[in-house]
Amino acid sequence: MRTGSGRSERIAGEWALPVAAAVNGVGTGMYVPFTLVFFHHVTGLSFTVVGAVLTVTGLVGLAALPVAGVAVDRYGARPVQYVLYGVRAAGFALFPFAGSLTAFAGLALITAAADRAFPAAQQSLIGEVASGAHRDRLQASSRALQNAGNGAGALLASLLLAFAGGTGYACAAWGNALSFALAALLLRPLRPLRPARPEPGARVRGTGPGYRLVLADRPFLVVTGANFLNALSYSALAVLFPLFLVETLHGSAALSGAAFTINTALCAVAGVFVGGLVRRAGARRTRAAALGGALFAASFAALCVLASVRPASGPLLAALLAAVAVVYTLGELIHSPAAQVLAVSTAPEAVRGRYMAAYQMSWSLAKAVAPSLFTTLLAVDGRVPWVFLILTSAMAAALLIRAERRLPADAVWPATAIIARGGSPSPAPSTV
């Protein structure tokens, strides 16, 4: 893996990445909570057809990830981001005119491919403009502002639908397209610190050699496998928790919305603060990610207990679920920046795009298998899926700690918060 030396410096325009993430979040928040209703209204197709199209196009769109990885390595992350923002903006601008199944499916496929590829390019961009603990700070601030944007977008869409009626759906689509265009413009001040240089003996032109390099990097594959296991925990809140609440606890569906609101609000308000505490503690990123997974497991254990006890009191159940949501969210705030930056920092610069495409595949596959997996386990017993997730969280933590000694030192240890031109940070003592 890479090493080097050089001086440290800040770059102008570093604010652009988290602000662009916030604007992007507003657009995403405008349609994600209303996806099926949104597309049903703008296309006139049935919910069944809309759901089937979105599922198929989402899975087919995964094929864009390897292509995006090659493009990032060849042209840089920011140009690829421009293309992806442009595709998403054009797609949502045209959705209100997609009245036929063919038009809807075509636009859905194009936008799904861009959506699947976007996180890999985003993480590569963080790797291009920052190093050391400054990557952790940018990751935490971008995630916090994106969550704030998601909440603002959902509120804005609700207001549009309340006051504009059916026209509000088209306005939400166009607002989403506008947010993508604005987010792309906000990236203009960012500049990569230095062009990526090929690793000695590594061929980076063409898909084959680059991805063979990824597949031969066993420590990185362990990190990616651990992320797949933890990504299942992220899907639990949106997919498993609402079903568990209604089917097992026989609680009000409104409690699921309350838990999601707590999660989103805490991510937006406390994300930067919690990330800063972890960085100042000097925790190894592997250990921080493992700690986040342990907090996931603690929240799942509490839900397993609730499935056995089943409190009859509505207010008591609401209070306990709120406490579980806080623990779960704390795990997310600790795990997410550490795990994402660990992957970015493990990747060799010249093929970072391919590495991030492979890493992002773990997120996408987890999202794809989560619905069928969770519903199958829940049908056995309300506690079974939570026990399963406790085991996957423990396995992920063990994999991260086991891989720690084989990962680059500057990937495992956050250094002083800097934006560097070259150089490897010196390890700092860890308290985790």
GROMACS .gro file of N, CA and C in nm, residues 304-377:
model
  222
  304CYS      N    1  -3.480  -0.765   2.134
  304CYS     CA    2  -3.506  -0.908   2.157
  304CYS      C    3  -3.576  -0.928   2.293
  305VAL      N    4  -3.531  -0.852   2.393
  305VAL     CA    5  -3.595  -0.858   2.525
  305VAL      C    6  -3.738  -0.807   2.517
  306LEU      N    7  -3.758  -0.696   2.444
  306LEU     CA    8  -3.894  -0.642   2.430
  306LEU      C    9  -3.986  -0.742   2.361
  307ALA      N   10  -3.931  -0.819   2.267
  307ALA     CA   11  -4.013  -0.920   2.199
  307ALA      C   12  -4.057  -1.029   2.296
  308SER      N   13  -3.977  -1.052   2.400
  308SER     CA   14  -4.013  -1.153   2.500
  308SER      C   15  -4.110  -1.098   2.604
  309VAL      N   16  -4.087  -0.971   2.647
  309VAL     CA   17  -4.167  -0.911   2.754
  309VAL      C   18  -4.297  -0.854   2.700
  310ARG      N   19  -4.290  -0.785   2.587
  310ARG     CA   20  -4.405  -0.721   2.523
  310ARG      C   21  -4.482  -0.631   2.620
  311PRO      N   22  -4.426  -0.514   2.653
  311PRO     CA   23  -4.494  -0.423   2.748
  311PRO      C   24  -4.634  -0.387   2.701
  312ALA      N   25  -4.728  -0.392   2.792
  312ALA     CA   26  -4.867  -0.361   2.758
  312ALA      C   27  -4.893  -0.211   2.757
  313SER      N   28  -4.811  -0.136   2.831
  313SER     CA   29  -4.830   0.008   2.841
  313SER      C   30  -4.775   0.077   2.717
  314GLY      N   31  -4.861   0.154   2.651
  314GLY     CA   32  -4.818   0.227   2.532
  314GLY      C   33  -4.709   0.329   2.559
  315PRO      N   34  -4.725   0.416   2.661
  315PRO     CA   35  -4.620   0.513   2.692
  315PRO      C   36  -4.488   0.447   2.731
  316LEU      N   37  -4.494   0.336   2.805
  316LEU     CA   38  -4.371   0.266   2.843
  316LEU      C   39  -4.301   0.210   2.720
  317LEU      N   40  -4.378   0.151   2.631
  317LEU     CA   41  -4.321   0.097   2.507
  317LEU      C   42  -4.257   0.207   2.425
  318ALA      N   43  -4.325   0.321   2.416
  318ALA     CA   44  -4.270   0.433   2.339
  318ALA      C   45  -4.139   0.482   2.398
  319ALA      N   46  -4.132   0.491   2.532
  319ALA     CA   47  -4.010   0.538   2.598
  319ALA      C   48  -3.895   0.440   2.577
  320LEU      N   49  -3.924   0.310   2.589
  320LEU     CA   50  -3.820   0.209   2.570
  320LEU      C   51  -3.769   0.208   2.426
  321LEU      N   52  -3.861   0.221   2.331
  321LEU     CA   53  -3.820   0.223   2.190
  321LEU      C   54  -3.738   0.348   2.158
  322ALA      N   55  -3.773   0.460   2.223
  322ALA     CA   56  -3.695   0.582   2.203
  322ALA      C   57  -3.552   0.563   2.255
  323ALA      N   58  -3.539   0.497   2.371
  323ALA     CA   59  -3.405   0.471   2.425
  323ALA      C   60  -3.325   0.379   2.333
  324VAL      N   61  -3.392   0.277   2.279
  324VAL     CA   62  -3.326   0.187   2.184
  324VAL      C   63  -3.281   0.265   2.060
  325ALA      N   64  -3.364   0.356   2.011
  325ALA     CA   65  -3.329   0.434   1.893
  325ALA      C   66  -3.206   0.522   1.919
  326VAL      N   67  -3.194   0.573   2.041
  326VAL     CA   68  -3.078   0.656   2.076
  326VAL      C   69  -2.950   0.572   2.075
  327VAL      N   70  -2.956   0.452   2.135
  327VAL     CA   71  -2.838   0.364   2.138
  327VAL      C   72  -2.799   0.324   1.996
  328TYR      N   73  -2.899   0.286   1.917
  328TYR     CA   74  -2.874   0.247   1.777
  328TYR      C   75  -2.808   0.362   1.700
  329THR      N   76  -2.861   0.483   1.718
  329THR     CA   77  -2.808   0.598   1.646
  329THR      C   78  -2.666   0.630   1.690
  330LEU      N   79  -2.638   0.618   1.818
  330LEU     CA   80  -2.502   0.639   1.866
  330LEU      C   81  -2.405   0.541   1.798
  331GLY      N   82  -2.449   0.417   1.783
  331GLY     CA   83  -2.367   0.320   1.712
  331GLY      C   84  -2.343   0.362   1.569
  332GLU      N   85  -2.446   0.415   1.504
  332GLU     CA   86  -2.431   0.463   1.366
  332GLU      C   87  -2.333   0.579   1.357
  333LEU      N   88  -2.343   0.673   1.452
  333LEU     CA   89  -2.256   0.791   1.449
  333LEU      C   90  -2.109   0.755   1.471
  334ILE      N   91  -2.084   0.649   1.548
  334ILE     CA   92  -1.946   0.606   1.571
  334ILE      C   93  -1.897   0.518   1.457
  335HIS      N   94  -1.983   0.429   1.411
  335HIS     CA   95  -1.941   0.333   1.308
  335HIS      C   96  -1.919   0.398   1.172
  336SER      N   97  -2.015   0.479   1.128
  336SER     CA   98  -2.015   0.524   0.988
  336SER      C   99  -1.888   0.599   0.946
  337PRO      N  100  -1.847   0.707   1.014
  337PRO     CA  101  -1.726   0.777   0.969
  337PRO      C  102  -1.603   0.688   0.973
  338ALA      N  103  -1.589   0.610   1.082
  338ALA     CA  104  -1.470   0.526   1.097
  338ALA      C  105  -1.463   0.421   0.987
  339ALA      N  106  -1.575   0.352   0.960
  339ALA     CA  107  -1.574   0.245   0.860
  339ALA      C  108  -1.553   0.299   0.720
  340GLN      N  109  -1.618   0.411   0.687
  340GLN     CA  110  -1.605   0.466   0.553
  340GLN      C  111  -1.464   0.515   0.527
  341VAL      N  112  -1.407   0.587   0.623
  341VAL     CA  113  -1.273   0.641   0.603
  341VAL      C  114  -1.169   0.529   0.609
  342LEU      N  115  -1.194   0.426   0.686
  342LEU     CA  116  -1.104   0.310   0.686
  342LEU      C  117  -1.094   0.252   0.546
  343ALA      N  118  -1.207   0.238   0.478
  343ALA     CA  119  -1.206   0.183   0.343
  343ALA      C  120  -1.135   0.277   0.246
  344VAL      N  121  -1.165   0.407   0.255
  344VAL     CA  122  -1.101   0.505   0.166
  344VAL      C  123  -0.950   0.505   0.186
  345SER      N  124  -0.905   0.501   0.310
  345SER     CA  125  -0.763   0.511   0.340
  345SER      C  126  -0.688   0.382   0.312
  346THR      N  127  -0.758   0.270   0.307
  346THR     CA  128  -0.694   0.143   0.274
  346THR      C  129  -0.665   0.132   0.125
  347ALA      N  130  -0.743   0.200   0.043
  347ALA     CA  131  -0.730   0.187  -0.102
  347ALA      C  132  -0.606   0.259  -0.155
  348PRO      N  133  -0.529   0.195  -0.245
  348PRO     CA  134  -0.420   0.265  -0.312
  348PRO      C  135  -0.476   0.379  -0.397
  349GLU      N  136  -0.406   0.491  -0.401
  349GLU     CA  137  -0.459   0.610  -0.466
  349GLU      C  138  -0.494   0.586  -0.613
  350ALA      N  139  -0.409   0.515  -0.685
  350ALA     CA  140  -0.428   0.502  -0.829
  350ALA      C  141  -0.551   0.421  -0.867
  351VAL      N  142  -0.597   0.335  -0.778
  351VAL     CA  143  -0.714   0.252  -0.808
  351VAL      C  144  -0.820   0.270  -0.699
  352ARG      N  145  -0.825   0.387  -0.638
  352ARG     CA  146  -0.921   0.412  -0.530
  352ARG      C  147  -1.065   0.398  -0.580
  353GLY      N  148  -1.091   0.441  -0.702
  353GLY     CA  149  -1.226   0.432  -0.754
  353GLY      C  150  -1.276   0.289  -0.760
  354ARG      N  151  -1.190   0.198  -0.807
  354ARG     CA  152  -1.229   0.057  -0.813
  354ARG      C  153  -1.250   0.000  -0.672
  355TYR      N  154  -1.163   0.037  -0.581
  355TYR     CA  155  -1.178  -0.010  -0.443
  355TYR      C  156  -1.311   0.038  -0.384
  356MET      N  157  -1.344   0.165  -0.405
  356MET     CA  158  -1.467   0.217  -0.348
  356MET      C  159  -1.590   0.157  -0.417
  357ALA      N  160  -1.577   0.123  -0.544
  357ALA     CA  161  -1.688   0.056  -0.612
  357ALA      C  162  -1.712  -0.082  -0.551
  358ALA      N  163  -1.603  -0.154  -0.523
  358ALA     CA  164  -1.616  -0.286  -0.460
  358ALA      C  165  -1.674  -0.272  -0.319
  359TYR      N  166  -1.629  -0.171  -0.246
  359TYR     CA  167  -1.679  -0.151  -0.109
  359TYR      C  168  -1.826  -0.114  -0.111
  360GLN      N  169  -1.866  -0.029  -0.205
  360GLN     CA  170  -2.005   0.012  -0.213
  360GLN      C  171  -2.096  -0.105  -0.248
  361MET      N  172  -2.042  -0.204  -0.318
  361MET     CA  173  -2.122  -0.321  -0.352
  361MET      C  174  -2.172  -0.391  -0.225
  362SER      N  175  -2.093  -0.385  -0.116
  362SER     CA  176  -2.137  -0.447   0.009
  362SER      C  177  -2.261  -0.379   0.063
  363TRP      N  178  -2.269  -0.245   0.050
  363TRP     CA  179  -2.389  -0.173   0.092
  363TRP      C  180  -2.509  -0.212   0.004
  364SER      N  181  -2.487  -0.213  -0.126
  364SER     CA  182  -2.596  -0.238  -0.220
  364SER      C  183  -2.651  -0.379  -0.206
  365LEU      N  184  -2.563  -0.478  -0.188
  365LEU     CA  185  -2.609  -0.615  -0.172
  365LEU      C  186  -2.686  -0.632  -0.043
  366ALA      N  187  -2.641  -0.566   0.064
  366ALA     CA  188  -2.714  -0.574   0.190
  366ALA      C  189  -2.854  -0.516   0.176
  367LYS      N  190  -2.866  -0.403   0.108
  367LYS     CA  191  -2.998  -0.344   0.086
  367LYS      C  192  -3.086  -0.435   0.002
  368ALA      N  193  -3.025  -0.508  -0.092
  368ALA     CA  194  -3.103  -0.595  -0.180
  368ALA      C  195  -3.156  -0.718  -0.107
  369VAL      N  196  -3.074  -0.777  -0.019
  369VAL     CA  197  -3.116  -0.901   0.047
  369VAL      C  198  -3.195  -0.877   0.175
  370ALA      N  199  -3.185  -0.756   0.232
  370ALA     CA  200  -3.247  -0.731   0.362
  370ALA      C  201  -3.397  -0.756   0.365
  371PRO      N  202  -3.476  -0.708   0.271
  371PRO     CA  203  -3.622  -0.728   0.282
  371PRO      C  204  -3.662  -0.875   0.290
  372SER      N  205  -3.612  -0.959   0.198
  372SER     CA  206  -3.651  -1.100   0.200
  372SER      C  207  -3.592  -1.172   0.321
  373LEU      N  208  -3.469  -1.139   0.356
  373LEU     CA  209  -3.404  -1.203   0.471
  373LEU      C  210  -3.479  -1.172   0.601
  374PHE      N  211  -3.509  -1.046   0.624
  374PHE     CA  212  -3.573  -1.006   0.750
  374PHE      C  213  -3.716  -1.059   0.760
  375THR      N  214  -3.789  -1.054   0.651
  375THR     CA  215  -3.927  -1.103   0.658
  375THR      C  216  -3.931  -1.254   0.682
  376THR      N  217  -3.834  -1.326   0.624
  376THR     CA  218  -3.827  -1.471   0.646
  376THR      C  219  -3.797  -1.503   0.792
  377LEU      N  220  -3.699  -1.434   0.847
  377LEU     CA  221  -3.661  -1.458   0.987
  377LEU      C  222  -3.773  -1.416   1.083
   0.00000   0.00000   0.00000
